[in-house]
Coordinates of N, CA and C in Angstrom, one line a residue:
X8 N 49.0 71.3 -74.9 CA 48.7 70.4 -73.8 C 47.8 71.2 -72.8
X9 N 46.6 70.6 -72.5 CA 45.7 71.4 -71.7 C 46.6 71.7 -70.2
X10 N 46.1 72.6 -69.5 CA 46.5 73.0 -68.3 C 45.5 72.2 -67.0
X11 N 46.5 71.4 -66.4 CA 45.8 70.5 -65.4 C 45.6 71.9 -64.1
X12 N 45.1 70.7 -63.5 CA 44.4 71.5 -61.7 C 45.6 71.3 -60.8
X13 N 45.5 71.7 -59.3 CA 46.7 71.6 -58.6 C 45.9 69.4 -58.3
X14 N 43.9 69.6 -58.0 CA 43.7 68.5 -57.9 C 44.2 67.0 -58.3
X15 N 44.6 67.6 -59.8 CA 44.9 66.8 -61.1 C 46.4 66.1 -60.7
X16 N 47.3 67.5 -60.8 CA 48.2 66.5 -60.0 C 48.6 65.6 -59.2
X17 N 47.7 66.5 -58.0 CA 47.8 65.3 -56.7 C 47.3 63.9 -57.5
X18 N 46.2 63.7 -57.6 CA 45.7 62.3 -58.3 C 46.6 61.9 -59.5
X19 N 47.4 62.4 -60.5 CA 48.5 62.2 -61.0 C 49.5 61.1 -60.3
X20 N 50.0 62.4 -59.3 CA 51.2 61.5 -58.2 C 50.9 60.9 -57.5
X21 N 49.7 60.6 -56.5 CA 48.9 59.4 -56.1 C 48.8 57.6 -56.8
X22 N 48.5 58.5 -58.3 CA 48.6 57.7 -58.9 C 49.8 56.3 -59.3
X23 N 50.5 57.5 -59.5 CA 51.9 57.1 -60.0 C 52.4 56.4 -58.8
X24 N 52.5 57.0 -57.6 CA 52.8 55.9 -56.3 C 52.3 54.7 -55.8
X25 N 50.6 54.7 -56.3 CA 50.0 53.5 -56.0 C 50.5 52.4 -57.5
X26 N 50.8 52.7 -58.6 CA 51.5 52.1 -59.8 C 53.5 51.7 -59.2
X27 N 53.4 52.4 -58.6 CA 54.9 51.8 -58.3 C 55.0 50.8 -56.8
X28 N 53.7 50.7 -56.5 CA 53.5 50.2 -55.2 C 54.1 50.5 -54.1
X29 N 54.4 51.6 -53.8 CA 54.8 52.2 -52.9 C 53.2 52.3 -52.3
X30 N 52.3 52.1 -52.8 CA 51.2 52.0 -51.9 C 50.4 51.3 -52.6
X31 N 50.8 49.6 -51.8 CA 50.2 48.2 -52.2 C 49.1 48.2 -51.9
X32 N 48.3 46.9 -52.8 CA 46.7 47.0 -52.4 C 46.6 46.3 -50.7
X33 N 45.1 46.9 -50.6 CA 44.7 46.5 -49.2 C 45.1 47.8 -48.2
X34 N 46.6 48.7 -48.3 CA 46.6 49.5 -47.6 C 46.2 50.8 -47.7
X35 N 46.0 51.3 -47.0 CA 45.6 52.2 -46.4 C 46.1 53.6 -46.8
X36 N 45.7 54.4 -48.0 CA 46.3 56.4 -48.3 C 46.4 56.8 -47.0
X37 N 47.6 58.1 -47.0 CA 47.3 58.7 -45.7 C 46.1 59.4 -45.5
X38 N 45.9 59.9 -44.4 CA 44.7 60.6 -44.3 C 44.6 61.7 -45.0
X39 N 43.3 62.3 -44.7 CA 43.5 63.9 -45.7 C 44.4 64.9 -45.2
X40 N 44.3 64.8 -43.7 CA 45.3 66.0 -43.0 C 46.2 66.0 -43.8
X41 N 47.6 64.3 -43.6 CA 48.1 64.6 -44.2 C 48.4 64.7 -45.6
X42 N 47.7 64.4 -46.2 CA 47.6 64.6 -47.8 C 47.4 66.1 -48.0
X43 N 46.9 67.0 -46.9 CA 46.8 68.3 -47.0 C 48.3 69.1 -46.7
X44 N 48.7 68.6 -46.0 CA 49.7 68.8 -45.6 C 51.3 68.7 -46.7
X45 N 50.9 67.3 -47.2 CA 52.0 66.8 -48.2 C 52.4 67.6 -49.4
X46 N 50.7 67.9 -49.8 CA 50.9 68.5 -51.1 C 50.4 70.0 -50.9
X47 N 50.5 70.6 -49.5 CA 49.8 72.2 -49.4 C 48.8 72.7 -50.1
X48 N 47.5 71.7 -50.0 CA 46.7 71.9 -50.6 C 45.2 72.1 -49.5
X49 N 44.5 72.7 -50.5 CA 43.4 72.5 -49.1 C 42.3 71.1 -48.9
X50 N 41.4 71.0 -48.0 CA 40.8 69.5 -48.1 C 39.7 69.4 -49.6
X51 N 39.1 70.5 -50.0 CA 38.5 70.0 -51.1 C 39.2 69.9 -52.1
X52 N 40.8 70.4 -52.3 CA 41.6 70.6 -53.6 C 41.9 68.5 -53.2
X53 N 41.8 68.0 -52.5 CA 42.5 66.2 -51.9 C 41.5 66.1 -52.3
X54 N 40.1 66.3 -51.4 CA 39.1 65.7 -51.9 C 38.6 64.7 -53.7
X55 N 38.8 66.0 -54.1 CA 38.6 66.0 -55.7 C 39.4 64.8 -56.0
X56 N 41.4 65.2 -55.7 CA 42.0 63.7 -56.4 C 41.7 62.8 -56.3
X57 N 41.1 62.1 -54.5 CA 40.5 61.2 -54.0 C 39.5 60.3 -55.2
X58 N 38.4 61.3 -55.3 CA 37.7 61.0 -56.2 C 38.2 60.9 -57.6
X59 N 39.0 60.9 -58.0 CA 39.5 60.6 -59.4 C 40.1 59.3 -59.2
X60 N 40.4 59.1 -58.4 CA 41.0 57.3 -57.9 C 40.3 56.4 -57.5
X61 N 39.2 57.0 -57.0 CA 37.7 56.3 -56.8 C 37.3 56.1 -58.0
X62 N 36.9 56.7 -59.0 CA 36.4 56.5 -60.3 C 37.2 55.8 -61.0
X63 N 38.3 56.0 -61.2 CA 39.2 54.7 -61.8 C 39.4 53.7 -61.2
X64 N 39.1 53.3 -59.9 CA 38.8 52.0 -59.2 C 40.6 51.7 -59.1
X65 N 40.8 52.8 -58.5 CA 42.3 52.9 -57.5 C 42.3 52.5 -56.4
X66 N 41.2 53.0 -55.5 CA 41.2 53.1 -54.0 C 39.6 53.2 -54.4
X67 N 39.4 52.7 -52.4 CA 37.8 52.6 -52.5 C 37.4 53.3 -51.5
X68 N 37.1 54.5 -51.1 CA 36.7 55.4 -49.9 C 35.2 55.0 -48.4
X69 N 35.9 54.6 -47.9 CA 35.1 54.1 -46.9 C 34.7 55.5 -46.0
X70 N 33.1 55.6 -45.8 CA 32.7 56.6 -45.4 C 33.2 57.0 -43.7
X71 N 33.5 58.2 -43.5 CA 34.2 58.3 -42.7 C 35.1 58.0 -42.1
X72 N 36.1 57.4 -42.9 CA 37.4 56.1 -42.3 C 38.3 56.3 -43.1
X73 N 38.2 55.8 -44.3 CA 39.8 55.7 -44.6 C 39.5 55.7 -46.3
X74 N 41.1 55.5 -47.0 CA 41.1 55.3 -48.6 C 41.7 54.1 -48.7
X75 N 41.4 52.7 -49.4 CA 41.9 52.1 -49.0 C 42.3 51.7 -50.4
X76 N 43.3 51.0 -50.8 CA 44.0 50.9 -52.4 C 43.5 49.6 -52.5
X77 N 43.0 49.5 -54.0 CA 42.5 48.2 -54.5 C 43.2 46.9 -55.3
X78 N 43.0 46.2 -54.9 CA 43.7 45.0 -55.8 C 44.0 45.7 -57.7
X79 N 44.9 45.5 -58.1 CA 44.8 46.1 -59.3 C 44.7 44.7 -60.4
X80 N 44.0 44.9 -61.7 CA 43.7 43.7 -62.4 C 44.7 44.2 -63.7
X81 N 45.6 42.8 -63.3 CA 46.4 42.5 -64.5 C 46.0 42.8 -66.2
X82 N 45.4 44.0 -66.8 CA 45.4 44.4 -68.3 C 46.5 45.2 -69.3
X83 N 46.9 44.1 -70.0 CA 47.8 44.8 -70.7 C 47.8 45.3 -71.7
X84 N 46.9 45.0 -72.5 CA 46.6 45.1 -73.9 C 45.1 46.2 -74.0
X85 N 45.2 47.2 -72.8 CA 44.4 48.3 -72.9 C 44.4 49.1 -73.6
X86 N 43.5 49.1 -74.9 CA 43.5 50.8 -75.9 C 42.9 51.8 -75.4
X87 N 41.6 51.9 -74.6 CA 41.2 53.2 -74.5 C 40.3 52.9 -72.8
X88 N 40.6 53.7 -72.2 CA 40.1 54.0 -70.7 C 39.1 54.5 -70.5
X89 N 38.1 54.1 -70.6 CA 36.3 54.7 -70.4 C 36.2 55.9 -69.6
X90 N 35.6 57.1 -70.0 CA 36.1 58.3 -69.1 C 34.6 58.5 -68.5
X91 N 34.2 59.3 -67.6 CA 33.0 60.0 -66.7 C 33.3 61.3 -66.8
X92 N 32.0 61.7 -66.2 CA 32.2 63.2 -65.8 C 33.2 64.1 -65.3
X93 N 34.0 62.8 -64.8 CA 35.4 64.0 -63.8 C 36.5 63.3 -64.8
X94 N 36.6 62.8 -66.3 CA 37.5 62.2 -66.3 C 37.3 61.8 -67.9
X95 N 38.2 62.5 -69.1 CA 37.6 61.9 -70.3 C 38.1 61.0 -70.8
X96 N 37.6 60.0 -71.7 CA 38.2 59.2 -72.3 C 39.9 58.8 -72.4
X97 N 40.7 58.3 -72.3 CA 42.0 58.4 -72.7 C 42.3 57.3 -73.5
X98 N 43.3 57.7 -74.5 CA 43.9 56.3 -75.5 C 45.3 56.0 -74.6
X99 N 45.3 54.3 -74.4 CA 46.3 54.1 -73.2 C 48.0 54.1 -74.0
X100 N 48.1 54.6 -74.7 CA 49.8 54.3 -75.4 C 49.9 56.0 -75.7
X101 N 51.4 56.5 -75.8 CA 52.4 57.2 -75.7 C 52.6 57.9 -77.3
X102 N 52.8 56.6 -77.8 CA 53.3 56.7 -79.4 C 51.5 56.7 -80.5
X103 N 51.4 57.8 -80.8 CA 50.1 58.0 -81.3 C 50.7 59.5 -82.8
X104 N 49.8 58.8 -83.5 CA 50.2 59.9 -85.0 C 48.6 59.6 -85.6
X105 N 48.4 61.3 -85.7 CA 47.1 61.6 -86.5 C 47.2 62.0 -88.0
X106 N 46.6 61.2 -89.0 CA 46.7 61.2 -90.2 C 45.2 62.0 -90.5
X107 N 45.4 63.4 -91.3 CA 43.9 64.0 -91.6 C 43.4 63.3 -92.9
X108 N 42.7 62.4 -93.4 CA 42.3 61.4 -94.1 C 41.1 62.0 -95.0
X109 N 41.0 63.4 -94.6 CA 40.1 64.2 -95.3 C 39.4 65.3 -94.5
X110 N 39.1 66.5 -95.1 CA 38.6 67.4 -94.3 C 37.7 68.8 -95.2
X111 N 36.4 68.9 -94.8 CA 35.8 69.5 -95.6 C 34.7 70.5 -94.8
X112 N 34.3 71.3 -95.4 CA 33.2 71.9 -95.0 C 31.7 71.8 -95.7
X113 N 30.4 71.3 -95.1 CA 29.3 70.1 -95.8 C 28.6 71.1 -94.7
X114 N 27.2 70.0 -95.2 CA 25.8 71.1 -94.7 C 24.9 69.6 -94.6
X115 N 24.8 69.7 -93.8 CA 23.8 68.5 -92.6 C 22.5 67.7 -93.8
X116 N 22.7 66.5 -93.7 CA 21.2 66.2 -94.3 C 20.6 65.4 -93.8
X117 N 19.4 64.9 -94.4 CA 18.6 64.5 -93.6 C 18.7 63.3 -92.6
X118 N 19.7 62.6 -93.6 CA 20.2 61.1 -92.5 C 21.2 61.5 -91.5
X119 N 22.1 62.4 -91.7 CA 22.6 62.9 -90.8 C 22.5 63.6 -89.8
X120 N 21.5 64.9 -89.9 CA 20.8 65.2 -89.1 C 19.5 64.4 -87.7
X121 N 19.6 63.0 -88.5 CA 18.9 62.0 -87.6 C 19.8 61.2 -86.6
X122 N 21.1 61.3 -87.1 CA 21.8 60.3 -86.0 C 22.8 61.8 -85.1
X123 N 22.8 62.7 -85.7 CA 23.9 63.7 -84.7 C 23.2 64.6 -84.1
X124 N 22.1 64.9 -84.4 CA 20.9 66.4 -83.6 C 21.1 67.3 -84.0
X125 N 21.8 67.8 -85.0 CA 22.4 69.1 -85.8 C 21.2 69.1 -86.3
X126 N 20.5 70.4 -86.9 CA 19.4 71.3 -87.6 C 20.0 70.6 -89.4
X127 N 19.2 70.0 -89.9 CA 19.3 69.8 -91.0 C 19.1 71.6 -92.1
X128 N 20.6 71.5 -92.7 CA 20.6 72.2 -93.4 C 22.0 73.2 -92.7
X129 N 22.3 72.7 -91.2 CA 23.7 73.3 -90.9 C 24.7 73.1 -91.4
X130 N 25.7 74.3 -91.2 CA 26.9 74.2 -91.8 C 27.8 73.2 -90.5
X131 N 28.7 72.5 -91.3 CA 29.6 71.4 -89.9 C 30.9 71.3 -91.1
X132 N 31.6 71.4 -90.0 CA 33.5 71.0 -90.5 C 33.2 69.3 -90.6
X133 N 33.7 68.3 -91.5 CA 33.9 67.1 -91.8 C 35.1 67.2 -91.4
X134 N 35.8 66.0 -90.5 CA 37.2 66.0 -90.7 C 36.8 63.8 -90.5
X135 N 37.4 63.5 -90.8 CA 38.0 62.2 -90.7 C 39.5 61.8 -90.4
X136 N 39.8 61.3 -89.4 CA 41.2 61.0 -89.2 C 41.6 60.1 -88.4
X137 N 42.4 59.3 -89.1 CA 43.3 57.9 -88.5 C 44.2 58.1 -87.5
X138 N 44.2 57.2 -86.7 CA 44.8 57.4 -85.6 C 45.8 55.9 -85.8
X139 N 46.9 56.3 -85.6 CA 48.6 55.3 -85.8 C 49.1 55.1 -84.4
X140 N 49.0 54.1 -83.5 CA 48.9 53.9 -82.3 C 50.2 52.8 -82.4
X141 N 51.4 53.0 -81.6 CA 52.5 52.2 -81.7 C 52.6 51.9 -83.4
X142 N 52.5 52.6 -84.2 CA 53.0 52.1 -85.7 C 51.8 51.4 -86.1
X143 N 50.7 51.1 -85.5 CA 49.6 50.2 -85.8 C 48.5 51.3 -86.5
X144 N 47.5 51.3 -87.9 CA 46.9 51.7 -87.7 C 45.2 51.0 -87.1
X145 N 44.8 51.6 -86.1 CA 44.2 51.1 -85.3 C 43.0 52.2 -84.9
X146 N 42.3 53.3 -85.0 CA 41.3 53.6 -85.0 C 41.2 54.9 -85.9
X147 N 39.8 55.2 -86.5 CA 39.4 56.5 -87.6 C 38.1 57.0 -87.2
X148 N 38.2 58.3 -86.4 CA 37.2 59.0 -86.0 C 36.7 60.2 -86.8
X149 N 35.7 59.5 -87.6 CA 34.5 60.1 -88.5 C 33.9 61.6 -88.0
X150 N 34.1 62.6 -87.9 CA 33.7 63.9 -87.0 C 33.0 65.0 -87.8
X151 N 31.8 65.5 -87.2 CA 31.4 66.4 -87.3 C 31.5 67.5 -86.4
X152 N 31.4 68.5 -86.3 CA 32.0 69.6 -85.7 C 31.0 70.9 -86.5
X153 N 30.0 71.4 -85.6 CA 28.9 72.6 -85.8 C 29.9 73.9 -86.0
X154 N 29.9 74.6 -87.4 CA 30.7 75.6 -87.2 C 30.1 76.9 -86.7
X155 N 29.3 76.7 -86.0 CA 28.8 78.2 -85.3 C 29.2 78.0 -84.3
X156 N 29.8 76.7 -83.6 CA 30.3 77.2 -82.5 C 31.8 76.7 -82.5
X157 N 32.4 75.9 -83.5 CA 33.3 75.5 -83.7 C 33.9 76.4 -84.9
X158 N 33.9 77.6 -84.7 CA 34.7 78.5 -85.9 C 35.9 78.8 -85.8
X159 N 36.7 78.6 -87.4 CA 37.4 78.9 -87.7 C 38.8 77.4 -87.7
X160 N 37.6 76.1 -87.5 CA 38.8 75.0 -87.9 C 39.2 74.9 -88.9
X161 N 40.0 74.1 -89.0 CA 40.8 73.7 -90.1 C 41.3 72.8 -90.5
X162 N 42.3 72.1 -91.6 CA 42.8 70.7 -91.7 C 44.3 71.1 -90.6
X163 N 44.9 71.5 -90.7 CA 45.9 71.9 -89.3 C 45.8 71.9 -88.1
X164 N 44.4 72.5 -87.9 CA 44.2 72.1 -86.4 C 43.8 70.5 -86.4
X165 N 42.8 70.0 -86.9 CA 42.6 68.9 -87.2 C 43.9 67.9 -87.1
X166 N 44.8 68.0 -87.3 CA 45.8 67.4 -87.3 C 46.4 67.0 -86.1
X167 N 46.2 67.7 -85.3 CA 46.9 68.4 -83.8 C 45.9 67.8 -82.8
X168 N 45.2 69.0 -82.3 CA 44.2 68.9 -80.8 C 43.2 69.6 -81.2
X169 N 41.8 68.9 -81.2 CA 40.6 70.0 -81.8 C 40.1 70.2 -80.6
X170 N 40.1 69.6 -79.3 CA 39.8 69.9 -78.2 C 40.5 71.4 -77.9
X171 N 41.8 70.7 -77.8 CA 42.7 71.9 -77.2 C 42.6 73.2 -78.0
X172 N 42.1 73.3 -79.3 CA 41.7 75.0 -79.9 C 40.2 75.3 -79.2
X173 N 39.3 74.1 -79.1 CA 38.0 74.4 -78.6 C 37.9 75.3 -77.1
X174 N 39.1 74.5 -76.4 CA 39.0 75.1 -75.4 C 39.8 76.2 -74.9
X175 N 41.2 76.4 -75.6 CA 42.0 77.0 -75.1 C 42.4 78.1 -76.2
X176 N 41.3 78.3 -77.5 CA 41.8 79.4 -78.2 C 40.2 79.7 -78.4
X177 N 39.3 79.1 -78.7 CA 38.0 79.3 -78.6 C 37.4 79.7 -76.7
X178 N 38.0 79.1 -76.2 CA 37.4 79.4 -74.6 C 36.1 78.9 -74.4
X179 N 36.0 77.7 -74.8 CA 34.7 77.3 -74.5 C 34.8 76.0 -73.8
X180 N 33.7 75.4 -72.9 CA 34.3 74.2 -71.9 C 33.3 72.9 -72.4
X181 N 34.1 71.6 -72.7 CA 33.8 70.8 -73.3 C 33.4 70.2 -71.8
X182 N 32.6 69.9 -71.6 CA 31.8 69.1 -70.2 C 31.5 67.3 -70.2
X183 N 31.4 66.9 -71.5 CA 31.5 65.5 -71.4 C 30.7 65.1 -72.6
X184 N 30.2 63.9 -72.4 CA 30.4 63.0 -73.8 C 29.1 62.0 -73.6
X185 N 27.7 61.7 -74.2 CA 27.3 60.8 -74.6 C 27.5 59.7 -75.3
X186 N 27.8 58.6 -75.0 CA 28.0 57.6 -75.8 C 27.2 56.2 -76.3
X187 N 27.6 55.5 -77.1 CA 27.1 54.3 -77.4 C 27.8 53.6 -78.3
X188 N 28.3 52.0 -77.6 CA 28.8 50.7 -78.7 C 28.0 50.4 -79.1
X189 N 28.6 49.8 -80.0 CA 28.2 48.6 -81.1 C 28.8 47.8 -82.1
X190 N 28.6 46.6 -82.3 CA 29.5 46.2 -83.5 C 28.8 46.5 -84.7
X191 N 29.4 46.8 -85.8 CA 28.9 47.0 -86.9 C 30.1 46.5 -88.1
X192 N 28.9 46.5 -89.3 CA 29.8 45.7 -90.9 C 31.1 47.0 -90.8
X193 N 32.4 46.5 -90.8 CA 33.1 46.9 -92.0 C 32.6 47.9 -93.2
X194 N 32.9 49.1 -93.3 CA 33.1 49.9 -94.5 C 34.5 50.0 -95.2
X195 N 34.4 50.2 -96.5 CA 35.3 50.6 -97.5 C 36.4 51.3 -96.8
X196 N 36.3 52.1 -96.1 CA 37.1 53.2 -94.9 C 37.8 52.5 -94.1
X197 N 37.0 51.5 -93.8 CA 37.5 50.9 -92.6 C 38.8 49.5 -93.2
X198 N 38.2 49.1 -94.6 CA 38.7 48.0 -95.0 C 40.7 48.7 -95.5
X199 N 40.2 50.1 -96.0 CA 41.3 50.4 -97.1 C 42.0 51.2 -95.8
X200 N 42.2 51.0 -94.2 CA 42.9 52.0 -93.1 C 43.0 51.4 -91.9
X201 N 42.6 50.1 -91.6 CA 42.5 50.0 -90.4 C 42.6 48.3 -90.2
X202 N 43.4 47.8 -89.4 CA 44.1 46.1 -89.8 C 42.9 45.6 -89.4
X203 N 42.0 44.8 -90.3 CA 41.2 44.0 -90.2 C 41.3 42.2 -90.0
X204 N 42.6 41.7 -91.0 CA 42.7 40.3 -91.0 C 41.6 40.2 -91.7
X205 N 40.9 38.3 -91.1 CA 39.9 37.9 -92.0 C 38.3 38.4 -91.4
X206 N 38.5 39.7 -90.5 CA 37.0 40.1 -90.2 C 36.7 41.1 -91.1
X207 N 34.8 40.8 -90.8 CA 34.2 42.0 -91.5 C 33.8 43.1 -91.0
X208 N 34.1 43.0 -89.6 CA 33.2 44.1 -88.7 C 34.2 45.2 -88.0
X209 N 33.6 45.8 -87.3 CA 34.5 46.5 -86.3 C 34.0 46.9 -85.2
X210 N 34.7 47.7 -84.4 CA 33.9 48.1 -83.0 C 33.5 49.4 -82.9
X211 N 32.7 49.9 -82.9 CA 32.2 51.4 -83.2 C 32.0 52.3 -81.7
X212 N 31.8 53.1 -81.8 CA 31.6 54.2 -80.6 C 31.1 55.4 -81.1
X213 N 29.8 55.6 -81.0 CA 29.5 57.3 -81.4 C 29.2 58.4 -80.2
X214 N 29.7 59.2 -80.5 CA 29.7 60.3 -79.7 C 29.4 61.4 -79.6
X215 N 28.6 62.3 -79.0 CA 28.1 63.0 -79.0 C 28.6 64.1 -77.5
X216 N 29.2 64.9 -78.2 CA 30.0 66.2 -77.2 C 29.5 67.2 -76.9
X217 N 29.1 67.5 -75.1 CA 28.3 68.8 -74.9 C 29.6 70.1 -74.6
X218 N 28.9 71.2 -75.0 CA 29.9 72.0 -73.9 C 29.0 72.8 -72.7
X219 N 29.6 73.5 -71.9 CA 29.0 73.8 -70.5 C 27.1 74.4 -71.0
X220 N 26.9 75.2 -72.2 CA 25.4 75.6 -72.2 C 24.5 74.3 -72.5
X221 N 25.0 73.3 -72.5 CA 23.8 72.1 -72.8 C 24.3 71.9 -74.5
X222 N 24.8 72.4 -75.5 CA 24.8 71.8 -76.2 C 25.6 70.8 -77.1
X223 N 25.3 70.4 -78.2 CA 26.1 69.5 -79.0 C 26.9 70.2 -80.1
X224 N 28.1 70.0 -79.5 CA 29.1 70.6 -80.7 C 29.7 69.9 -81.4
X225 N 29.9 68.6 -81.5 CA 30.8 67.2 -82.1 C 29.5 66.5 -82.3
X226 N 29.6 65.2 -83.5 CA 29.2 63.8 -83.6 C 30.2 63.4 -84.3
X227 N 31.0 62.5 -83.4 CA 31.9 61.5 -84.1 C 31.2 59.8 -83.9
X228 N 32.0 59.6 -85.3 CA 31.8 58.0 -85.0 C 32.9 57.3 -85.1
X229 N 33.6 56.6 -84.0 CA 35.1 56.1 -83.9 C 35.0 54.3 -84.2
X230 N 35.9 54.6 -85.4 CA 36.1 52.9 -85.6 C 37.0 52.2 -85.0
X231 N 37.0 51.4 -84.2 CA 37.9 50.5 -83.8 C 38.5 49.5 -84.6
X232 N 39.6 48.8 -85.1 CA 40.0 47.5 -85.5 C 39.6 46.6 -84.2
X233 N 38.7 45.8 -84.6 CA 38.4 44.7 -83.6 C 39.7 44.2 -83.0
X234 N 41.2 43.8 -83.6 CA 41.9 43.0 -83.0 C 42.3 43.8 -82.2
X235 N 41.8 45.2 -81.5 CA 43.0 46.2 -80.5 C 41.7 46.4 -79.9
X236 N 40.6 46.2 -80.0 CA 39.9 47.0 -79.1 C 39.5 46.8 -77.7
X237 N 40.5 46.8 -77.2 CA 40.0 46.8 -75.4 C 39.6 48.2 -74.5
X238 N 38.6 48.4 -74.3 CA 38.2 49.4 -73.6 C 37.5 48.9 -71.6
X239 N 38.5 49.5 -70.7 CA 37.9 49.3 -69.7 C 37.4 50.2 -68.7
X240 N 36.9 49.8 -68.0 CA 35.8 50.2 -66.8 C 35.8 50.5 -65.4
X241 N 35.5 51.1 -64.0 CA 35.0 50.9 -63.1 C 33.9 50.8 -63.2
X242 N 32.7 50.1 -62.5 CA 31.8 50.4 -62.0 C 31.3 50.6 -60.6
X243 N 31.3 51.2 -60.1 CA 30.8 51.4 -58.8 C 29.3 51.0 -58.1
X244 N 29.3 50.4 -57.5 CA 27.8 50.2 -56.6 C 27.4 50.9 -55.7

């Protein structure tokens, strides 16, 4: 489990109080003093959480005035929480089991090297792995992984948290994520792992993962079963 911020928290427990309505929409967070005060923190360590509830479209910060809590929209059937810069992606359920579905070490070619930006002719970890979401199988994220800077993975770790060795046994800082949808056909992969019914398609997501020097260390491509895929949003104006 990665190691949160003191920030993290606070927007954590913020969190969790505006979810139990102890702070209904329309009113008003305390101020920062006392938010500084509450959690003995300083104004930029509040700051930060502030902004993490702004981006999830918690509360909406009126310049120089106040934080004010937002109407929250009734979604229940949420799989995956659209992440930003301060905030990565998350799969919204508890009960999750990673199935390693194959795992190899391969050397980049030409069509590959055109959709991931890897040097055709590099060495990259293959892993592919199902994801079992409440007992459902419901998404398989296709991954490549550059082994000059991703050394020494494995089908074990792979199993587990490839982030959490990236960052916390490698020491290197994963900074965020390019992305892109689309629907696309159904593959054999997708047909023989993932609850389809009577469709042919699915909902795709490719990704492309920098770490702090600018570059690309991951290209995954995550399949979604159409019948689970809800993924939502803030947008801010």
């Amino acid at each position: 489990m990665s190691i949160k911020s003191k920030s993290d928290h606070i927007y954590l427990d913020l969190k969790k109080r505006i979810y139990s309505e102890e702070f209904d929409h329309y009113q008003i967070l305390p101020t920062e003093k006392e938010l500084e005060l509450a959690y003995n923190a300083s104004r930029n360590t509040v700051r930060k959480a502030i902004r993490l509830l702004n981006i999830e479209g918690l509360v909406y910060s009126k310049t120089g005035s106040s934080n004010v809590v937002l109407r929250r929209v009734p979604i229940t059937d949420e799989l995956i929480s659209t992440g930003n810069i301060m905030r990565p992606s998350k799969i919204k359920h508890n009960d999750i089991e990673t199935v390693v579905l194959s795992f190899n070490q391969s050397t980049v070619n030409a069509k590959l090297a055109n959709k991931c930006t890897f040097d055709e002719g590099e060495s990259v970890f293959h892993a592919v792995r199902l994801r079992i979401i409440g007992g459902k199988p419901m998404i398989i994220d296709d991954s490549y992984f550059r082994e000059e800077i991703v050394s020494g993975l494995n089908q074990k770790i792979a199993s587990q948290s490839i982030y959490e060795y990236i960052q916390k046994t490698l020491g290197l800082k994963i900074i965020g994520s390019k992305m892109a949808d689309r629907v696309v056909k159904a593959e054999k992969m997708d047909r023989d792992n993932l609850v389809l019914g009577d469709k042919n398609c699915i909902a795709q997501t490719q990704n492309w993962a920098y770490i702090d020097s600018g570059e690309i260390f991951e290209y995954t491509e995550i399949h979604f079963s159409p019948e689970f895929y809800v993924r939502t949003r803030f947008v801010p104006r």
